[in-house]
Amino acid sequence: MPKKTIPELKEYFKATKRPTEAQFADLLDSYAHLSGPELKRITNNINTENGYLKLRGMDNSVVAQISLQDIKNNMGIPNSLVQTVNGQTGNVVLNLEGSTDRGSTREGILKYFTSEQSSTKIFHIKLPYNITNSYAMYHLKATGYNYGQADIIDVTWVGYCYPPAGNIISHKSYVAASTAITAGQYVGSDQHVYLWLKLPSIYFSTFKVDSMYVGNGGILKEGDLKLIVSDATQL
């Protein structure tokens, strides 16, 4: 019998109506039974040692539970993303930021697009590192499309914010795939580390910035960088 919606089933049992045999069959077929294949599939391979989700009936009895291992293995969620499952609340905590060990990258922590036309604007990217108290090595990469110049944006910055020197040391700014795009880095008037990027024309330009965990710097996340577009060469 075909499965019916709740409003359709309610129509069968309104006052003065007499449900038919077929309509009773529709009612049963429209719900999962405790011994039916639907719940049996859900409850296979229960592993409560790793945490689980509980499904309760109207009398508060547990009719099914989904183990953490089920979520990892049978729902297509990678092991690295499932952090915890709370058996009391049923909350599944996913670690969507991925790995955070050295060499790990976090993509798109800063994204930018502009349709403005300008040949004088410079993109200044303020890092959370202050030269007076932040010991932090960094590796950041900007990639995108510089439509106005029909060019590829591919820029990498590395360096070490090093307070004893009061400056950035062991640093390099590298522009690939273009001879027209320029880039560099400096310490701003607020003592923060800044990266900069200049396009010959910013018209319909799009780029994103990725962070890699190198050395003692950690991996940056969305919100850690601040982008300032200005005609000034330094801020």
Coordinates of C-alpha atoms in Angstrom, one line a residue:
M1 CA 0.0 0.0 0.0
P2 CA 1.3 3.5 -0.7
K3 CA 2.5 5.6 2.2
K4 CA 0.2 8.5 3.1
T5 CA 0.8 11.9 4.7
I6 CA -0.5 12.7 8.2
P7 CA -3.3 15.0 6.8
E8 CA -4.4 12.1 4.5
L9 CA -4.5 9.6 7.3
K10 CA -6.5 11.9 9.6
E11 CA -9.2 12.1 6.9
Y12 CA -9.8 8.4 7.3
F13 CA -10.7 8.7 11.0
K14 CA -12.9 11.8 11.1
A15 CA -16.3 11.6 12.9
T16 CA -18.9 9.4 11.1
K17 CA -16.3 7.9 8.8
R18 CA -15.6 4.2 8.7
P19 CA -12.0 3.4 7.6
T20 CA -11.7 0.6 5.1
E21 CA -9.3 -2.4 5.3
A22 CA -7.1 -0.7 2.7
Q23 CA -7.0 2.5 4.7
F24 CA -5.9 0.7 7.9
A25 CA -3.2 -0.9 5.8
D26 CA -2.1 2.6 4.6
L27 CA -1.9 3.7 8.3
L28 CA 0.4 0.8 9.2
D29 CA 2.5 1.1 6.0
S30 CA 3.1 4.9 6.6
Y31 CA 5.0 4.3 9.9
A32 CA 8.1 2.4 11.0
H33 CA 7.4 -0.6 13.2
L34 CA 9.7 -1.6 16.0
S35 CA 10.4 -4.9 14.3
G36 CA 10.4 -3.5 10.8
P37 CA 13.4 -3.1 8.5
E38 CA 13.6 0.7 8.9
L39 CA 14.5 0.6 12.6
K40 CA 16.5 -2.6 12.2
R41 CA 18.7 -0.8 9.8
I42 CA 19.2 2.1 12.1
T43 CA 20.0 0.0 15.1
N44 CA 22.6 -2.3 13.4
N45 CA 26.1 -2.1 14.8
I46 CA 25.3 -0.2 18.0
N47 CA 28.4 0.9 19.8
T48 CA 27.5 2.7 23.0
E49 CA 31.0 2.9 24.2
N50 CA 31.7 5.8 21.8
G51 CA 28.4 7.7 22.5
Y52 CA 25.1 7.4 20.8
L53 CA 21.9 9.1 19.8
K54 CA 18.7 7.9 21.4
L55 CA 15.2 7.9 19.7
R56 CA 12.4 7.6 22.2
G57 CA 8.8 6.6 21.9
M58 CA 5.7 8.3 23.3
D59 CA 6.2 6.4 26.6
N60 CA 9.8 7.7 26.8
S61 CA 11.2 4.2 26.1
V62 CA 14.2 3.9 23.8
V63 CA 13.1 2.5 20.5
A64 CA 16.3 3.1 18.6
Q65 CA 19.8 4.5 19.1
I66 CA 22.5 5.4 16.6
S67 CA 26.1 4.9 17.7
L68 CA 28.9 7.3 17.0
Q69 CA 30.5 4.5 14.9
D70 CA 27.3 4.3 12.8
I71 CA 27.5 8.0 12.1
K72 CA 31.1 7.7 11.1
N73 CA 30.8 4.6 9.0
N74 CA 27.2 4.5 7.6
M75 CA 26.3 8.2 7.1
G76 CA 29.2 9.2 4.9
I77 CA 30.7 11.6 7.5
P78 CA 34.5 11.4 7.7
N79 CA 36.0 10.2 11.0
S80 CA 37.9 13.4 11.4
L81 CA 34.8 15.5 11.4
V82 CA 32.7 13.7 14.1
Q83 CA 34.0 15.0 17.4
T84 CA 31.4 13.9 19.9
V85 CA 27.8 12.6 20.2
N86 CA 25.9 13.5 23.3
G87 CA 23.7 10.6 24.4
Q88 CA 21.6 12.8 26.6
T89 CA 20.7 15.6 24.3
G90 CA 21.3 13.9 20.9
N91 CA 23.6 16.7 19.8
V92 CA 26.3 15.7 17.2
V93 CA 29.4 17.9 17.4
L94 CA 31.2 18.1 14.1
N95 CA 34.7 19.5 13.8
L96 CA 34.4 21.2 10.4
E97 CA 37.7 23.0 10.7
G98 CA 39.6 19.8 10.0
S99 CA 43.1 19.0 11.2
T100 CA 45.1 21.6 13.1
D101 CA 48.6 20.1 13.2
R102 CA 51.6 21.5 11.5
G103 CA 51.3 21.5 7.7
S104 CA 47.5 21.7 7.9
T105 CA 45.7 24.4 5.9
R106 CA 42.5 26.3 6.4
E107 CA 41.1 27.7 3.2
G108 CA 39.1 30.9 2.5
I109 CA 39.7 32.6 5.9
L110 CA 39.4 35.8 4.0
K111 CA 37.4 36.3 0.8
Y112 CA 37.1 39.5 -1.3
F113 CA 35.4 40.7 -4.5
T114 CA 35.1 44.1 -6.1
S115 CA 33.6 45.5 -9.2
E116 CA 35.3 48.9 -8.6
Q117 CA 37.6 50.3 -11.2
S118 CA 40.9 51.5 -9.8
S119 CA 44.6 51.2 -10.6
T120 CA 45.8 52.8 -7.4
K121 CA 44.2 50.8 -4.7
I122 CA 46.3 48.5 -2.5
F123 CA 45.0 45.5 -0.5
H124 CA 46.4 45.6 3.0
I125 CA 45.9 42.5 5.1
K126 CA 46.3 43.0 8.8
L127 CA 47.5 39.9 10.8
P128 CA 46.6 39.4 14.5
Y129 CA 50.3 39.4 15.3
N130 CA 51.8 42.4 17.1
I131 CA 55.6 42.9 16.8
T132 CA 55.8 43.9 20.5
N133 CA 54.5 40.6 22.0
S134 CA 53.6 38.0 19.3
Y135 CA 56.1 35.2 18.5
A136 CA 54.4 33.8 15.4
M137 CA 55.6 32.3 12.1
Y138 CA 53.1 32.4 9.3
H139 CA 52.3 31.1 5.8
L140 CA 49.5 32.8 3.9
K141 CA 48.5 32.4 0.3
A142 CA 46.1 34.5 -1.8
T143 CA 44.6 33.0 -5.0
G144 CA 42.1 34.3 -7.4
Y145 CA 41.3 36.0 -10.7
N146 CA 42.3 39.5 -11.7
Y147 CA 39.8 40.1 -14.5
G148 CA 40.8 43.7 -15.2
Q149 CA 44.3 42.5 -16.2
A150 CA 43.3 39.0 -17.4
D151 CA 45.8 37.7 -14.8
I152 CA 46.1 35.0 -12.2
I153 CA 46.3 36.0 -8.5
D154 CA 48.8 33.6 -6.8
V155 CA 50.7 35.2 -4.0
T156 CA 52.4 33.6 -1.0
W157 CA 53.7 35.3 2.1
V158 CA 55.9 33.8 4.8
G159 CA 57.6 35.4 7.8
Y160 CA 58.2 35.4 11.5
C161 CA 56.9 38.1 13.8
Y162 CA 59.8 38.4 16.2
P163 CA 59.6 40.9 19.1
P164 CA 63.4 40.9 20.0
A165 CA 64.1 42.2 16.6
G166 CA 61.1 44.5 16.7
N167 CA 60.4 43.5 13.1
I168 CA 59.6 40.7 10.7
I169 CA 62.4 38.2 10.1
S170 CA 63.0 35.3 7.7
H171 CA 60.3 36.7 5.5
K172 CA 59.5 36.5 1.8
S173 CA 56.7 37.5 -0.5
Y174 CA 56.4 35.6 -3.7
V175 CA 54.2 36.4 -6.7
A176 CA 53.6 33.5 -9.2
A177 CA 52.0 33.4 -12.6
S178 CA 52.2 37.2 -13.1
T179 CA 54.7 39.9 -13.7
A180 CA 52.2 42.7 -13.2
I181 CA 51.1 41.9 -9.6
T182 CA 53.2 43.1 -6.7
A183 CA 53.2 42.1 -3.1
G184 CA 55.1 42.6 0.2
Q185 CA 54.8 42.9 3.9
Y186 CA 55.6 45.4 6.7
V187 CA 55.0 46.4 10.3
G188 CA 52.3 49.0 10.5
S189 CA 52.0 52.1 12.7
D190 CA 49.9 50.0 15.1
Q191 CA 52.8 47.5 15.4
H192 CA 50.8 44.8 13.7
V193 CA 52.2 42.7 10.8
Y194 CA 50.6 43.7 7.4
L195 CA 50.7 41.9 4.1
W196 CA 50.0 43.8 0.9
L197 CA 48.9 43.0 -2.6
K198 CA 48.6 45.4 -5.6
L199 CA 46.9 44.6 -8.9
P200 CA 47.3 46.8 -12.0
S201 CA 43.5 47.0 -12.1
I202 CA 41.1 45.8 -9.4
Y203 CA 38.1 45.7 -11.7
F204 CA 36.1 42.6 -11.1
S205 CA 38.8 41.0 -9.1
T206 CA 38.2 38.1 -6.7
F207 CA 40.6 36.4 -4.3
K208 CA 40.7 34.3 -1.1
V209 CA 43.4 33.9 1.5
D210 CA 44.4 30.5 3.0
S211 CA 46.4 29.9 6.1
M212 CA 48.9 27.1 6.7
Y213 CA 50.2 26.1 10.2
V214 CA 54.0 26.5 10.1
G215 CA 56.5 26.6 12.9
N216 CA 55.2 28.2 16.1
G217 CA 52.5 30.3 14.5
G218 CA 49.4 28.1 14.6
I219 CA 46.6 28.1 12.0
L220 CA 44.5 31.2 11.5
K221 CA 40.7 31.1 11.0
E222 CA 38.0 33.3 9.6
G223 CA 37.9 36.7 11.3
D224 CA 41.6 36.7 12.3
L225 CA 42.5 38.8 9.2
K226 CA 41.4 42.3 8.5
L227 CA 41.4 43.6 4.9
I228 CA 41.9 47.4 4.3
V229 CA 41.7 48.8 0.7
S230 CA 43.6 52.0 0.5
D231 CA 45.7 54.2 -1.8
A232 CA 48.4 54.4 1.0
T233 CA 51.5 52.3 0.5
Q234 CA 51.6 51.6 4.3
L235 CA 49.2 52.0 7.2

